[in-house]
Amino acid sequence: MGGGDEGRAIQFGVASGHAGVWQAGRDLVHVAGDLVVDGSPTLPPASRIPVPTGVFVGRDDELARLESAVAGSGRVAVVAVHGLGGVGKSTLAARFAELHRDRFELVWWITADSPSALDNGLAELAVGVEPDTATAPLEQRVEAAVRWLAAHRDWLVVLDNLTAPTDADALLARVRTGTVVITSRRSTGWRGVPTVALDVLRPAEAEELLAGTVHADWPDADLDGARRLCAELGRLPLAVRQAGAYLAQNRITPTAYLDLLARYPARVFTATGEGADAQRTMARVWRVTLDRLADTPAAGRVLRELAWYAPEGIHRAFLGDDVDVADALGRLAAYSMIRLGPHTVGVHRLVQAVTRTPDPGDPHRRAEDITAARHAVTTSLYGVLIALDHETPKDWQVYDAVHPHVRALLDHGVPSDDTAWTAALLNSLGLFLQNQGDLATATAYFTRALGTFGSARDIDTVILRNNLARARLAAGDHESAITGHETVLADALEVLGPDHPFTLVARTNLANTYLFARNLERALPLYETALAECRRVLGDDHSSTLEARVNLVLGLRHSGDLAGAVRAGREAVAECVRVLGEDHLSTLTARNNLATALLYAGRVRQAVRLFEELARDKVRVLGEDHPDTLTSEVNLAAAYREAGLVALAAVRHREVVAHIERVLGPDHPLAFAARNDLATTLLAAGDLRRAAACTAETLARARHRFGETHPLTLTALSNHALVHGGGGDHTEAVELLTAARATLERDLGHDHPETLTCRGNLASALWDVGQHERAVAEFDAVIADCDRVLGPDHPTTLTARENLRHALTGGL
C-alpha cells in the first residue's frame, strides 16, 4: 500500500478516456462529456476519483476483504475502512475505486472530515450530475445530490476521513442503493456497518514501498539499511513514503536518515520532500486526531504516558483505574491511536516516538508535559514493584511483565533526566535480575541508579553501593566487590554511625565478600566482630544478630574449623528456633548451614537426616517451587551421593534439575549449579555418557548466558574436563583444565579457591596422562598454597593431599 494518503493530500483526475476540463475548487475533478447526438449533447454523470500519487504495494488481503464486504452488505453497500492515521486507508479506497471503476456509472470522492466538508462534497456531486444546479444554494445542491443517489444504483461514493460515524447518518438514511466506502480513524460506533481494519505493511511490502518511492526520483540510490529503517518506522506507509521522499531529495542513505532521526527527531518527523503536503507528515496527522479529542482532556496525557512504555503489553493497571483514564483509553482506541484489549494496551512505536518528542508548536507535545509523563510512568512502574518480593516465584511473572517497559523508559530517556524514583525503580528491578542470574543487567541498573545521586553520601546511596557490590561479587568480580563493600562499610560508619542497623549488616556483607574471595584471614574475624557488635547494639534476640550467627557458620566451615562450624551451627539453630520459631526463613537457613557443616565434617548420616527434614519443611513452609526449597533438594541429592547412595542421588538430581528448569528456567543460576551436581553424581555412578552430555550442555549454556569468565562457566568447564578424565580421555581433560586454570588465574588470581581446586584437578589429570613428575610438582605447589591460603584442615587442602597420596600409592 503506497503511502497512507488521506484527505486533502489526494490528487484527483480523469475517470475515463473522454475529453474534459478541470474544475477548480477544494478537490480537482474531471467532468466528462459525450459526443453530440441528434444535435443535442448527452452529458453522463461526471466522475471524480484520485489520481495515483505514488507506488502501490501489497494489500491484496485487505482489498479482498473490502470487495467481500461490499458484495455482501445489502441493497446499499456501506463499508468502513478504519485504522491509524497514515496507515493508508485513503490509498486503499482509491485503489479499490480504480480497480472497479468500470462497474460503476459514477465514482465520486468526498473529503468528509467535517459535516460541512461532507455537505460541500455532496453539493459538488450535484453539479457533476446536474450542471443546472451550479447556481443553486448549498442546501438545494445537497438535496439534489441525495435525490440523484437515491434514484440510481450503479455508483460508488467514497467518504474519506469521516470523523464520526454519525456524520453520515442523514445521507445513509435516505440512500438505499449504490456503494458507499467510508475511511475513518474511528474503529468503533459503526452499528452494523461492515468494517475492514487496516494495519501496517508487511516487512517486504514496506521495503518495496521505500524503494519505489526513492527510485522514482533517484534510480541508482543505495538503499543499504532499508530494512532497519522500515522497522524503525514501524512499517507505517505514511512514514515510509515521507522517509523515501526525503532520501531522494537529499540524496542520503537509509542509515543516514536513521542517524538524523535519532539526533533530530522533531525536525525529521515534520520533514517532507519538495512539493509534498506539509500537513501530511507523521507529526501533523496525529495532532489533528488529538485536536478532535479536545473534549477528553485526559487523552493527551494518557497518550504521552503510553509513549514511554514498550509498544506492546502495556497493562492497563499501570495507567490507573479511574474513570478519566478509562474514558481516555476508549476514545484513543476509537480513533485508532492505540490498540485496546481487556487487560493490555498497544501503541504504534512511531506514534510513541512522535508523542514523546517535544515541539513548541504543538500543544500536545509541550516539553514540560512530556517530562511529567515520563515521571508518571516511572512512579507507576515502581509502585507495581514495591509490593513484590524478588525472591518469591509467584511475583516473577509481574517482574517479567514490567521489565520491557523499564527498558523502554531507560532507552528513550537520558540518565541526566533520571530522578530518585528512577533510582528506586532500577534498584528493585536490579535485585530481581540478580536473583535470576542476569548479573550484567543488574550491575548496569545499579550503576545507573547510583548516577542519580552523584557524590551524595546518604542511606539511599549506601544501599545502592551495597547492592552493586553484591552483584559484582555474584559475577565473580571479587576485587571490585571487596572495594565496594569496604567503601559501603566506611560510608555507613561515617554517615549512619557504628550502631546503625545497616552498618551492622554491612559488616556481615563485607565478611561474606572476603569469604567468597577466600580471604579467610579477614573474613572470619569480621564475622566474629559483626556478631559481637550486633549482640552489643541489638541484643541476642534481634533478627540481625541471629543472621550474624547463621553467617558465622559459613566462615568457620570455609576456614576449615569444621568442629567449630558444627558447634556454631547448632547454637544458631537453637537461637533461631527459640526466637523466631521452627519455620522462620532464618531458622531454615541455619539448619541448612548446620547440615552442610556436618556433611563436610564427615558426619554424613546426620547431614542426610537433616537435609531430608529440611527439604520436607521447606516444601511445607515455602512451597515446592520456591528457590530455597529447590536448593535444599539439590543439597539433599548431593548428600545422598556423599553417603554412597549414588543411584538414589542420580534419580533425585534428575528430578530436581527438571523441576528447577520448569520453574526457574534453564538459565537460572540454580539450574547451572544443579546440572553441575547432576554431572558429578552421574560420573560417580559410572554413567559417563550422560555425565558428558550434561557437562557439555551446561558449559555451552553458561558460555552463551554468562560469557567465558563467569564463575558458573568456569565451574562447568572444570566439570566437563573431569568427566572427560573419568571417561579415559585424559588428554582432553588436561587441555580443558589447562585452559580453565589460565582463565581462573587471570580473572580470579593464583590463590583463589576456585583456582586452587582447578589446579588440583589438573595435577590429577597430568598424573593420568603419565606426566608424573609434572603432576607431583603441581600437587606439591597446590598443597603448599592451600595450606597457606585455606589452612591445613580445609577440605580443599585435604582433598589435594588425598589425591596426591592416591596417585603415589596407586589407590592403596
Short mmCIF file of N, CA and C in Angstrom, two decimals, residues 1-99:
data_model
loop_
_atom_site.label_atom_id
_atom_site.label_comp_id
_atom_site.label_asym_id
_atom_site.label_seq_id
_atom_site.Cartn_x
_atom_site.Cartn_y
_atom_site.Cartn_z
N MET A 1 0.86 -1.18 0.00
CA MET A 1 0.00 0.00 0.00
C MET A 1 0.89 1.21 0.00
N GLY A 2 0.72 2.06 -0.97
CA GLY A 2 1.60 3.21 -1.10
C GLY A 2 1.17 4.38 -0.28
N GLY A 3 1.81 4.65 0.81
CA GLY A 3 1.88 5.96 1.39
C GLY A 3 0.93 6.41 2.42
N GLY A 4 -0.21 5.81 2.62
CA GLY A 4 -1.09 6.26 3.67
C GLY A 4 -1.72 7.59 3.41
N ASP A 5 -1.99 7.97 2.16
CA ASP A 5 -2.57 9.28 1.88
C ASP A 5 -4.01 9.32 2.33
N GLU A 6 -4.41 10.41 2.97
CA GLU A 6 -5.78 10.59 3.39
C GLU A 6 -6.17 12.04 3.18
N GLY A 7 -7.47 12.28 3.00
CA GLY A 7 -7.99 13.64 2.99
C GLY A 7 -7.45 14.47 1.84
N ARG A 8 -7.04 15.69 2.15
CA ARG A 8 -6.71 16.67 1.11
C ARG A 8 -5.44 16.36 0.35
N ALA A 9 -4.67 15.39 0.78
CA ALA A 9 -3.43 15.09 0.07
C ALA A 9 -3.68 14.38 -1.25
N ILE A 10 -4.87 13.81 -1.43
CA ILE A 10 -5.19 13.06 -2.64
C ILE A 10 -5.29 14.01 -3.82
N GLN A 11 -4.71 13.61 -4.95
CA GLN A 11 -4.91 14.35 -6.19
C GLN A 11 -6.00 13.64 -6.98
N PHE A 12 -6.82 14.41 -7.66
CA PHE A 12 -7.93 13.82 -8.40
C PHE A 12 -7.76 14.07 -9.88
N GLY A 13 -8.30 13.13 -10.69
CA GLY A 13 -8.12 13.29 -12.12
C GLY A 13 -9.16 12.57 -12.94
N VAL A 14 -8.82 12.20 -14.14
CA VAL A 14 -9.74 11.71 -15.15
C VAL A 14 -10.31 10.36 -14.78
N ALA A 15 -11.63 10.23 -14.96
CA ALA A 15 -12.29 8.97 -14.65
C ALA A 15 -12.40 8.08 -15.86
N SER A 16 -12.31 8.61 -17.03
CA SER A 16 -12.45 7.79 -18.24
C SER A 16 -11.59 8.41 -19.33
N GLY A 17 -11.71 7.88 -20.51
CA GLY A 17 -10.91 8.39 -21.60
C GLY A 17 -11.50 9.59 -22.31
N HIS A 18 -12.64 10.10 -21.83
CA HIS A 18 -13.30 11.22 -22.52
C HIS A 18 -12.51 12.51 -22.35
N ALA A 19 -12.68 13.41 -23.32
CA ALA A 19 -12.09 14.74 -23.18
C ALA A 19 -12.85 15.51 -22.11
N GLY A 20 -12.21 16.47 -21.47
CA GLY A 20 -12.92 17.20 -20.44
C GLY A 20 -12.13 18.38 -19.95
N VAL A 21 -12.63 19.01 -18.91
CA VAL A 21 -11.97 20.18 -18.33
C VAL A 21 -11.79 19.94 -16.84
N TRP A 22 -10.78 20.62 -16.24
CA TRP A 22 -10.56 20.56 -14.79
C TRP A 22 -11.40 21.63 -14.13
N GLN A 23 -12.01 21.26 -13.06
CA GLN A 23 -12.86 22.21 -12.33
C GLN A 23 -12.13 22.63 -11.07
N ALA A 24 -11.96 23.95 -10.91
CA ALA A 24 -11.27 24.44 -9.73
C ALA A 24 -12.13 24.24 -8.50
N GLY A 25 -11.52 24.15 -7.38
CA GLY A 25 -12.24 24.01 -6.12
C GLY A 25 -11.42 23.27 -5.10
N ARG A 26 -12.11 22.78 -4.09
CA ARG A 26 -11.43 22.09 -2.97
C ARG A 26 -10.64 20.91 -3.47
N ASP A 27 -11.26 20.11 -4.40
CA ASP A 27 -10.60 18.97 -5.00
C ASP A 27 -10.69 19.11 -6.51
N LEU A 28 -9.77 18.51 -7.21
CA LEU A 28 -9.80 18.53 -8.66
C LEU A 28 -10.66 17.40 -9.16
N VAL A 29 -11.59 17.71 -10.09
CA VAL A 29 -12.46 16.68 -10.64
C VAL A 29 -12.39 16.75 -12.16
N HIS A 30 -12.77 15.64 -12.75
CA HIS A 30 -12.89 15.63 -14.21
C HIS A 30 -14.35 15.50 -14.58
N VAL A 31 -14.85 16.41 -15.39
CA VAL A 31 -16.23 16.34 -15.88
C VAL A 31 -16.18 15.83 -17.31
N ALA A 32 -16.74 14.67 -17.54
CA ALA A 32 -16.65 14.03 -18.86
C ALA A 32 -17.88 14.34 -19.69
N GLY A 33 -17.71 14.49 -21.03
CA GLY A 33 -18.84 14.73 -21.93
C GLY A 33 -18.78 13.83 -23.14
N ASP A 34 -19.96 13.37 -23.60
CA ASP A 34 -20.02 12.52 -24.79
C ASP A 34 -20.19 13.37 -26.05
N LEU A 35 -20.18 12.72 -27.18
CA LEU A 35 -20.40 13.40 -28.45
C LEU A 35 -21.83 13.92 -28.56
N VAL A 36 -22.03 14.88 -29.44
CA VAL A 36 -23.38 15.39 -29.68
C VAL A 36 -24.14 14.37 -30.54
N VAL A 37 -25.32 14.01 -30.07
CA VAL A 37 -26.16 13.04 -30.78
C VAL A 37 -27.46 13.73 -31.13
N ASP A 38 -27.85 13.69 -32.43
CA ASP A 38 -29.09 14.31 -32.91
C ASP A 38 -29.15 15.78 -32.54
N GLY A 39 -27.99 16.44 -32.60
CA GLY A 39 -27.98 17.88 -32.40
C GLY A 39 -28.02 18.33 -30.97
N SER A 40 -28.10 17.43 -30.00
CA SER A 40 -28.13 17.85 -28.59
C SER A 40 -27.13 17.01 -27.80
N PRO A 41 -26.39 17.66 -26.90
CA PRO A 41 -25.38 16.91 -26.14
C PRO A 41 -26.02 16.01 -25.10
N THR A 42 -25.41 14.83 -24.95
CA THR A 42 -25.82 13.91 -23.87
C THR A 42 -24.71 13.92 -22.82
N LEU A 43 -25.01 14.38 -21.65
CA LEU A 43 -24.00 14.51 -20.60
C LEU A 43 -24.18 13.43 -19.54
N PRO A 44 -23.34 12.41 -19.56
CA PRO A 44 -23.39 11.43 -18.48
C PRO A 44 -22.88 12.05 -17.20
N PRO A 45 -23.14 11.44 -16.10
CA PRO A 45 -22.65 11.99 -14.83
C PRO A 45 -21.14 12.12 -14.83
N ALA A 46 -20.65 13.15 -14.20
CA ALA A 46 -19.21 13.32 -14.03
C ALA A 46 -18.69 12.32 -13.01
N SER A 47 -17.41 12.10 -13.03
CA SER A 47 -16.77 11.24 -12.04
C SER A 47 -15.56 11.94 -11.45
N ARG A 48 -15.29 11.66 -10.20
CA ARG A 48 -14.11 12.23 -9.55
C ARG A 48 -13.45 11.12 -8.74
N ILE A 49 -12.28 10.71 -9.16
CA ILE A 49 -11.53 9.68 -8.43
C ILE A 49 -10.08 10.13 -8.31
N PRO A 50 -9.37 9.60 -7.36
CA PRO A 50 -7.97 10.02 -7.15
C PRO A 50 -7.07 9.57 -8.28
N VAL A 51 -6.15 10.43 -8.59
CA VAL A 51 -5.05 10.05 -9.47
C VAL A 51 -3.98 9.38 -8.62
N PRO A 52 -3.46 8.20 -9.00
CA PRO A 52 -2.42 7.56 -8.18
C PRO A 52 -1.25 8.50 -7.94
N THR A 53 -0.85 8.63 -6.70
CA THR A 53 0.19 9.59 -6.33
C THR A 53 1.52 8.94 -6.02
N GLY A 54 1.64 7.65 -6.18
CA GLY A 54 2.90 7.01 -5.86
C GLY A 54 2.80 5.52 -6.03
N VAL A 55 3.79 4.83 -5.50
CA VAL A 55 3.85 3.38 -5.61
C VAL A 55 2.76 2.74 -4.76
N PHE A 56 2.12 1.73 -5.33
CA PHE A 56 1.14 0.95 -4.56
C PHE A 56 1.70 -0.46 -4.43
N VAL A 57 1.80 -0.96 -3.18
CA VAL A 57 2.34 -2.30 -2.96
C VAL A 57 1.41 -3.07 -2.03
N GLY A 58 1.37 -4.39 -2.23
CA GLY A 58 0.69 -5.27 -1.30
C GLY A 58 -0.79 -4.99 -1.18
N ARG A 59 -1.31 -5.28 0.00
CA ARG A 59 -2.71 -5.04 0.37
C ARG A 59 -3.69 -5.95 -0.36
N ASP A 60 -3.23 -7.06 -0.91
CA ASP A 60 -4.15 -7.97 -1.59
C ASP A 60 -5.23 -8.49 -0.65
N ASP A 61 -4.84 -8.88 0.55
CA ASP A 61 -5.82 -9.41 1.51
C ASP A 61 -6.85 -8.35 1.88
N GLU A 62 -6.38 -7.13 2.10
CA GLU A 62 -7.29 -6.06 2.51
C GLU A 62 -8.26 -5.70 1.38
N LEU A 63 -7.75 -5.68 0.15
CA LEU A 63 -8.64 -5.41 -0.98
C LEU A 63 -9.69 -6.51 -1.13
N ALA A 64 -9.26 -7.75 -0.89
CA ALA A 64 -10.21 -8.86 -0.97
C ALA A 64 -11.28 -8.74 0.11
N ARG A 65 -10.88 -8.34 1.31
CA ARG A 65 -11.86 -8.16 2.39
C ARG A 65 -12.81 -7.03 2.07
N LEU A 66 -12.30 -5.97 1.48
CA LEU A 66 -13.16 -4.84 1.11
C LEU A 66 -14.16 -5.26 0.03
N GLU A 67 -13.68 -5.98 -0.96
CA GLU A 67 -14.57 -6.46 -2.02
C GLU A 67 -15.63 -7.38 -1.46
N SER A 68 -15.25 -8.27 -0.56
CA SER A 68 -16.21 -9.20 0.05
C SER A 68 -17.25 -8.45 0.86
N ALA A 69 -16.80 -7.43 1.61
CA ALA A 69 -17.74 -6.67 2.42
C ALA A 69 -18.71 -5.89 1.55
N VAL A 70 -18.22 -5.34 0.44
CA VAL A 70 -19.09 -4.61 -0.48
C VAL A 70 -20.13 -5.54 -1.09
N ALA A 71 -19.67 -6.74 -1.48
CA ALA A 71 -20.58 -7.67 -2.16
C ALA A 71 -21.67 -8.19 -1.24
N GLY A 72 -21.41 -8.23 0.06
CA GLY A 72 -22.38 -8.87 0.94
C GLY A 72 -23.08 -7.95 1.90
N SER A 73 -23.10 -6.65 1.60
CA SER A 73 -23.62 -5.73 2.61
C SER A 73 -25.05 -5.26 2.34
N GLY A 74 -25.75 -5.81 1.36
CA GLY A 74 -27.17 -5.49 1.22
C GLY A 74 -27.47 -4.55 0.07
N ARG A 75 -28.70 -3.97 0.10
CA ARG A 75 -29.16 -3.11 -1.01
C ARG A 75 -28.21 -1.94 -1.22
N VAL A 76 -27.85 -1.26 -0.14
CA VAL A 76 -26.83 -0.23 -0.24
C VAL A 76 -25.58 -0.80 0.42
N ALA A 77 -24.51 -0.86 -0.33
CA ALA A 77 -23.27 -1.45 0.17
C ALA A 77 -22.48 -0.37 0.90
N VAL A 78 -22.44 -0.45 2.22
CA VAL A 78 -21.70 0.51 3.02
C VAL A 78 -20.61 -0.24 3.77
N VAL A 79 -19.35 0.18 3.60
CA VAL A 79 -18.21 -0.47 4.26
C VAL A 79 -17.32 0.63 4.82
N ALA A 80 -16.83 0.42 6.05
CA ALA A 80 -15.93 1.39 6.68
C ALA A 80 -14.53 0.79 6.78
N VAL A 81 -13.54 1.51 6.24
CA VAL A 81 -12.13 1.13 6.36
C VAL A 81 -11.54 2.01 7.46
N HIS A 82 -11.04 1.38 8.52
CA HIS A 82 -10.55 2.19 9.65
C HIS A 82 -9.14 1.78 10.03
N GLY A 83 -8.43 2.71 10.66
CA GLY A 83 -7.07 2.45 11.10
C GLY A 83 -6.39 3.73 11.52
N LEU A 84 -5.15 3.58 11.98
CA LEU A 84 -4.35 4.71 12.45
C LEU A 84 -4.11 5.70 11.32
N GLY A 85 -4.07 6.98 11.66
CA GLY A 85 -3.73 7.99 10.67
C GLY A 85 -2.39 7.68 10.03
N GLY A 86 -2.35 7.68 8.70
CA GLY A 86 -1.11 7.40 7.99
C GLY A 86 -0.94 5.95 7.60
N VAL A 87 -1.92 5.09 7.92
CA VAL A 87 -1.76 3.66 7.64
C VAL A 87 -2.17 3.31 6.21
N GLY A 88 -2.81 4.25 5.49
CA GLY A 88 -3.11 4.02 4.08
C GLY A 88 -4.56 3.73 3.77
N LYS A 89 -5.48 4.23 4.59
CA LYS A 89 -6.91 3.96 4.35
C LYS A 89 -7.38 4.59 3.04
N SER A 90 -7.02 5.86 2.83
CA SER A 90 -7.45 6.55 1.61
C SER A 90 -6.86 5.89 0.37
N THR A 91 -5.61 5.48 0.47
CA THR A 91 -4.97 4.85 -0.68
C THR A 91 -5.63 3.53 -1.01
N LEU A 92 -6.03 2.78 0.00
CA LEU A 92 -6.73 1.53 -0.24
C LEU A 92 -8.07 1.79 -0.94
N ALA A 93 -8.81 2.78 -0.44
CA ALA A 93 -10.10 3.09 -1.06
C ALA A 93 -9.91 3.57 -2.49
N ALA A 94 -8.87 4.36 -2.74
CA ALA A 94 -8.61 4.84 -4.10
C ALA A 94 -8.23 3.68 -5.01
N ARG A 95 -7.45 2.75 -4.49
CA ARG A 95 -7.08 1.59 -5.30
C ARG A 95 -8.30 0.75 -5.64
N PHE A 96 -9.18 0.60 -4.66
CA PHE A 96 -10.42 -0.15 -4.89
C PHE A 96 -11.25 0.54 -5.98
N ALA A 97 -11.37 1.86 -5.91
CA ALA A 97 -12.14 2.60 -6.91
C ALA A 97 -11.53 2.46 -8.29
N GLU A 98 -10.20 2.50 -8.36
CA GLU A 98 -9.51 2.38 -9.64
C GLU A 98 -9.72 1.00 -10.25
N LEU A 99 -9.62 -0.03 -9.41
CA LEU A 99 -9.75 -1.40 -9.91
C LEU A 99 -11.17 -1.70 -10.39
#
